[in-house]
Coordinates of C-alpha atoms in Angstrom, one line a residue:
X1 CA 112.7 86.7 118.5
X2 CA 112.3 90.5 118.7
X3 CA 111.1 92.6 115.9
X4 CA 113.4 95.3 114.3
X5 CA 112.9 99.1 114.7
X6 CA 109.9 100.4 112.8
X7 CA 107.7 97.5 113.7
X8 CA 105.6 99.6 116.2
X9 CA 103.1 102.5 115.6
X10 CA 101.9 104.9 118.2
X11 CA 98.2 104.4 117.7
X12 CA 95.7 107.1 118.5
X13 CA 98.2 108.8 120.7
X14 CA 98.1 106.6 123.7
X15 CA 99.3 103.1 122.9
X16 CA 101.6 101.2 120.6
X17 CA 100.6 98.5 118.1
X18 CA 102.6 96.1 116.0
X19 CA 102.3 97.4 112.4
X20 CA 101.6 93.9 111.2
X21 CA 98.4 92.9 113.0
X22 CA 97.3 89.3 113.2
X23 CA 94.0 88.9 111.4
X24 CA 91.5 86.5 112.9
X25 CA 89.0 86.2 110.0
X26 CA 90.7 82.9 109.4
X27 CA 89.2 81.3 112.6
X28 CA 85.6 82.1 111.4
X29 CA 85.1 78.7 109.8
X30 CA 85.4 79.9 106.2
X31 CA 89.1 78.8 106.1
X32 CA 88.8 75.3 107.6
X33 CA 88.3 74.0 111.1
X34 CA 90.3 75.5 114.0
X35 CA 91.4 73.5 117.1
X36 CA 91.2 75.9 120.1
X37 CA 94.2 74.6 121.9
X38 CA 96.4 74.7 118.9
X39 CA 95.1 78.2 118.1
X40 CA 95.9 79.4 121.6
X41 CA 99.4 77.9 121.4
X42 CA 99.9 79.7 118.0
X43 CA 98.7 83.0 119.6
X44 CA 101.4 82.6 122.2
X45 CA 104.1 82.1 119.6
X46 CA 103.0 85.2 117.8
X47 CA 102.9 87.2 121.0
X48 CA 106.4 86.1 122.1
X49 CA 107.7 87.1 118.7
X50 CA 106.4 90.6 119.0
X51 CA 103.2 90.3 117.0
X52 CA 101.1 91.5 119.9
X53 CA 98.2 93.1 118.0
X54 CA 95.1 91.3 116.9
X55 CA 92.3 92.2 114.5
X56 CA 89.0 90.4 114.9
X57 CA 85.2 90.8 114.9
X58 CA 82.1 89.7 116.7
X59 CA 81.1 87.5 113.8
X60 CA 84.5 85.8 113.3
X61 CA 83.4 82.5 115.0
X62 CA 85.3 82.0 118.3
X63 CA 87.7 84.9 117.7
X64 CA 86.6 87.1 120.6
X65 CA 86.5 84.0 122.9
X66 CA 90.0 83.0 121.9
X67 CA 91.3 86.5 122.8
X68 CA 89.5 86.3 126.1
X69 CA 91.0 82.9 126.9
X70 CA 94.5 84.1 125.8
X71 CA 94.2 87.1 128.1
X72 CA 93.4 84.8 131.0
X73 CA 96.4 82.6 130.3
X74 CA 98.7 85.6 129.9
X75 CA 97.6 87.1 133.2
X76 CA 96.8 90.7 133.9
X77 CA 100.4 92.0 133.7
X78 CA 101.4 90.4 130.4
X79 CA 98.0 90.8 128.8
X80 CA 98.6 94.6 129.0
X81 CA 101.3 94.0 126.3
X82 CA 98.6 93.0 123.7
X83 CA 96.0 95.0 121.8
X84 CA 92.9 93.5 120.3
X85 CA 90.8 95.4 117.8
X86 CA 87.3 94.0 117.4
X87 CA 84.4 95.0 115.1
X88 CA 80.7 95.3 115.5
X89 CA 78.8 94.4 112.3
X90 CA 75.1 94.6 113.0
X91 CA 72.2 94.1 110.6
X92 CA 70.6 97.4 109.8
X93 CA 67.7 98.1 112.2
X94 CA 66.7 100.1 115.2
X95 CA 69.9 101.3 117.0
X96 CA 68.7 102.0 120.5
X97 CA 71.1 102.6 123.4
X98 CA 70.2 99.1 124.7
X99 CA 71.0 97.4 121.4
X100 CA 74.3 99.1 121.0
X101 CA 75.4 98.7 124.6
X102 CA 74.4 95.1 124.7
X103 CA 76.6 94.3 121.7
X104 CA 79.6 96.2 123.3
X105 CA 79.1 94.4 126.6
X106 CA 79.0 91.0 124.9
X107 CA 82.3 91.7 123.2
X108 CA 83.8 92.9 126.5
X109 CA 82.7 89.7 128.3
X110 CA 83.9 87.4 125.5
X111 CA 87.3 89.2 125.3
X112 CA 87.8 89.5 129.1
X113 CA 88.2 93.3 128.6
X114 CA 86.9 96.0 130.9
X115 CA 87.3 98.4 128.0
X116 CA 87.6 97.5 124.3
X117 CA 90.9 98.8 122.8
X118 CA 89.2 99.7 119.5
X119 CA 85.7 99.1 118.4
X120 CA 85.4 99.2 114.6
X121 CA 81.9 99.7 113.3
X122 CA 80.6 98.4 109.9
X123 CA 77.2 99.2 108.3
X124 CA 75.7 97.4 105.3
X125 CA 73.3 100.0 103.9
X126 CA 74.0 103.7 103.7
X127 CA 70.4 104.3 102.8
X128 CA 69.5 103.3 106.3
X129 CA 70.9 106.3 108.3
X130 CA 70.3 104.7 111.6
X131 CA 74.1 104.0 111.6
X132 CA 74.4 107.6 112.9
X133 CA 72.4 106.6 115.9
X134 CA 74.6 103.6 116.5
X135 CA 77.8 105.7 116.2
X136 CA 76.4 108.3 118.6
X137 CA 75.7 105.6 121.2
X138 CA 79.2 104.1 120.7
X139 CA 80.7 107.6 121.2
X140 CA 78.8 107.9 124.5
X141 CA 80.0 104.5 125.6
X142 CA 83.6 105.5 124.7
X143 CA 83.1 108.6 126.9
X144 CA 81.9 106.4 129.7
X145 CA 85.0 104.2 129.5
X146 CA 83.7 101.0 127.8
X147 CA 85.5 101.7 124.6
X148 CA 89.0 103.2 124.4
X149 CA 88.7 104.3 120.7
X150 CA 86.1 104.2 118.0
X151 CA 86.9 103.3 114.4
X152 CA 85.1 102.3 111.2
X153 CA 85.3 99.4 108.8
X154 CA 84.8 99.8 105.1
X155 CA 83.3 103.3 105.2
X156 CA 83.8 105.5 102.1
X157 CA 85.4 108.9 102.3
X158 CA 82.2 110.8 101.9
X159 CA 80.6 109.1 104.9
X160 CA 83.7 109.2 107.0
X161 CA 83.9 113.0 106.5
X162 CA 80.2 113.3 107.4
X163 CA 80.5 111.3 110.5
X164 CA 83.4 113.2 111.9
X165 CA 81.7 116.5 111.0
X166 CA 79.0 115.5 113.5
X167 CA 81.7 115.6 116.2
X168 CA 82.0 111.8 116.5
X169 CA 85.7 111.1 117.2
X170 CA 87.0 108.4 114.7
X171 CA 90.6 107.3 115.0
X172 CA 90.8 104.8 112.1
X173 CA 89.1 103.2 109.1
X174 CA 89.8 99.7 108.1
X175 CA 89.9 99.3 104.3
X176 CA 91.1 96.9 101.6
X177 CA 94.5 98.1 100.4
X178 CA 97.1 96.2 98.3
X179 CA 99.2 96.6 95.2
X180 CA 96.1 95.4 93.3
X181 CA 93.6 97.5 95.2
X182 CA 95.0 101.0 95.5
X183 CA 91.7 102.9 95.8
X184 CA 92.7 104.4 99.2
X185 CA 95.4 106.4 97.4
X186 CA 92.8 108.3 95.4
X187 CA 90.7 110.0 98.1
X188 CA 90.7 108.2 101.4
X189 CA 94.4 108.5 102.4
X190 CA 94.7 112.2 101.8
X191 CA 91.5 112.9 103.8
X192 CA 92.7 110.8 106.7
X193 CA 96.1 112.4 106.7
X194 CA 94.5 115.8 106.8
X195 CA 92.1 115.0 109.6
X196 CA 94.2 112.8 111.9
X197 CA 92.6 109.5 111.0
X198 CA 94.7 106.4 110.3
X199 CA 94.1 103.4 108.0
X200 CA 94.2 99.8 108.9
X201 CA 94.8 97.8 105.7
X202 CA 93.5 94.3 105.0
X203 CA 93.7 92.2 101.9
X204 CA 97.3 93.3 101.4
X205 CA 98.4 89.7 100.5
X206 CA 95.2 88.9 98.6
X207 CA 94.5 85.9 100.8
X208 CA 97.9 84.4 100.0
X209 CA 97.8 84.9 96.2
X210 CA 100.5 87.6 96.5
X211 CA 103.3 85.1 97.0
X212 CA 105.8 82.8 95.3
X213 CA 103.4 80.0 95.5
X214 CA 101.3 81.5 92.7
X215 CA 104.1 82.8 90.5
X216 CA 104.2 80.9 87.2
X217 CA 101.1 79.0 88.0
X218 CA 98.1 78.5 85.6
X219 CA 95.0 80.4 86.6
X220 CA 93.4 78.5 89.4
X221 CA 89.9 77.3 89.0
X222 CA 87.2 77.4 91.7
X223 CA 88.1 74.0 93.2
X224 CA 91.7 75.2 93.8
X225 CA 90.4 78.3 95.6
X226 CA 89.6 76.5 98.8
X227 CA 89.3 79.3 101.3
X228 CA 87.0 82.3 101.5
X229 CA 90.0 84.6 101.2
X230 CA 91.3 83.0 98.0
X231 CA 87.9 83.2 96.4
X232 CA 87.4 86.8 97.4
X233 CA 90.7 88.1 96.2
X234 CA 90.8 86.1 93.0
X235 CA 87.6 88.1 92.1
X236 CA 89.4 91.3 92.9
X237 CA 92.3 90.3 90.6
X238 CA 89.8 89.6 87.8
X239 CA 88.3 93.0 88.3
X240 CA 91.8 94.6 88.4
X241 CA 93.2 93.2 85.2
X242 CA 93.2 89.4 85.2
X243 CA 95.6 86.6 85.8
X244 CA 98.1 87.3 83.0
X245 CA 98.7 90.8 84.3
X246 CA 98.9 89.5 87.9
X247 CA 101.6 87.1 86.8
X248 CA 103.6 90.1 85.5
X249 CA 103.1 91.8 88.9
X250 CA 104.4 88.7 90.7
X251 CA 107.4 88.6 88.5
X252 CA 108.2 92.2 89.1
X253 CA 107.8 91.7 92.9
X254 CA 110.0 88.6 92.8
X255 CA 112.8 90.7 91.2
X256 CA 112.4 93.3 94.0
X257 CA 112.2 90.6 96.7
X258 CA 115.4 88.9 95.4
X259 CA 117.2 92.3 95.5
X260 CA 116.3 92.8 99.2
X261 CA 116.6 89.1 100.1
X262 CA 113.0 88.9 101.3
X263 CA 109.8 87.3 99.9
X264 CA 107.1 88.6 97.6
X265 CA 104.7 89.0 100.5
X266 CA 107.2 91.2 102.3
X267 CA 107.3 93.6 99.4
X268 CA 103.5 93.7 99.3
X269 CA 103.4 94.5 103.0
X270 CA 106.2 97.0 102.9
X271 CA 104.5 98.9 100.0
X272 CA 101.3 99.4 101.9
X273 CA 103.1 100.2 105.2
X274 CA 104.9 103.0 103.4
X275 CA 101.7 104.7 102.2
X276 CA 100.3 107.8 103.7
X277 CA 98.0 107.5 106.8
X278 CA 98.6 103.7 107.1
X279 CA 99.0 102.6 110.7
X280 CA 99.2 98.9 110.1
X281 CA 98.6 96.0 107.8
X282 CA 96.4 93.1 108.8
X283 CA 97.8 89.7 107.8
X284 CA 95.6 86.7 108.3
X285 CA 96.7 84.1 110.7
X286 CA 95.5 80.5 110.2
X287 CA 96.1 79.7 113.9
X288 CA 97.3 76.2 114.5
X289 CA 97.4 75.4 110.7
X290 CA 100.0 77.6 109.1
X291 CA 102.4 80.1 110.5
X292 CA 104.5 82.8 108.9
X293 CA 105.9 84.5 111.9
X294 CA 109.6 84.7 110.8
X295 CA 108.6 85.6 107.2
X296 CA 106.3 88.4 108.4
X297 CA 109.1 89.8 110.6
X298 CA 111.2 90.4 107.5
X299 CA 108.8 93.1 106.3
X300 CA 110.4 95.5 108.8
X301 CA 114.1 94.9 107.8
X302 CA 114.3 96.7 104.4
X303 CA 113.2 99.7 102.5
X304 CA 111.9 100.1 99.0
X305 CA 113.7 102.5 96.7
X306 CA 112.8 104.5 93.6
X307 CA 113.8 101.8 91.3
X308 CA 111.5 99.3 93.1
X309 CA 108.5 101.7 92.9
X310 CA 109.2 102.3 89.2
X311 CA 109.3 98.5 88.5
X312 CA 106.0 98.0 90.2
X313 CA 104.4 101.0 88.6
X314 CA 105.3 99.8 85.1
X315 CA 102.9 96.9 85.7
X316 CA 100.2 98.7 87.7
X317 CA 99.8 101.5 85.1
X318 CA 98.2 98.9 82.8
X319 CA 95.6 97.8 85.3
X320 CA 92.0 98.9 85.4
X321 CA 91.0 101.7 87.7
X322 CA 89.1 100.0 90.5
X323 CA 87.7 103.4 91.7
X324 CA 85.8 103.5 88.4
X325 CA 85.0 99.8 88.4
X326 CA 83.9 99.4 92.0
X327 CA 83.7 102.8 93.7
X328 CA 85.4 104.1 96.8
X329 CA 86.7 102.0 99.7
X330 CA 84.1 99.6 100.9
X331 CA 81.6 100.1 98.1
X332 CA 82.0 96.5 97.1
X333 CA 80.0 95.6 100.3
X334 CA 77.0 97.8 99.3

């Protein structure tokens, strides 16, 4: 299977990525056990279908090791077809050159990568400004060839602007972005577009809640929310407007999906892909457990029109403003 036109994005000026990235939080242990061989077989199926871009992190269980083993099995020539974006998520503390370089070298070894395609940096506490030291060391390591590009994860617009004002080259910021959480549209996207920074969006499908499976269903209790993703994004729906309004959104999305002969998830992905500054959407992959390769591919084969946007907006206009309720992108982590 080959993906249709529009499935690729020229990222940071020097390589292409698939605009639907395979998210690997789902191998971290918070979504059930993962069998490594079955996971690697699933990675191969994704790759062969054109989904050659992966999003992971140092703390996502065996994610970096799986990428490294997959690279070994692909071989040098074919592994050049894939991109793997990892994250470094340290606890706040002293950020010496040795600490930072040690973390980067560990990810390089685990991922079988002489150079990391993209290192996305997250920091838990803005009040501890040693994140600036970490970023400066990361920028130095990029200049030395250990990192291809440097990005951020869950930084707000104010800090993103301050970091780049220091001369630290940032190519992307990974943020939560969905039809429920549209906070990036208020400040972040405009700033990124004006300054040549792209967005990588996660949470677009709300851990699977944005799908036909939940249309017409009673509000699920905690026992039914059996993955970390479902629990996290159910809380986001509660903050946004609640289950009854979410059912209205799903019904509107079903009408749009039927019109374009796609699924509700495709409409959710397409909406975010079409927003300013968005390079790609990260869709979680429960490797070896559940696959949606063919379904995800349908996200590239249609376009939303003015009628579709109006139908969605008629629901969204009645939701709470998450910028007021939570704050800017990433503030929910601080």
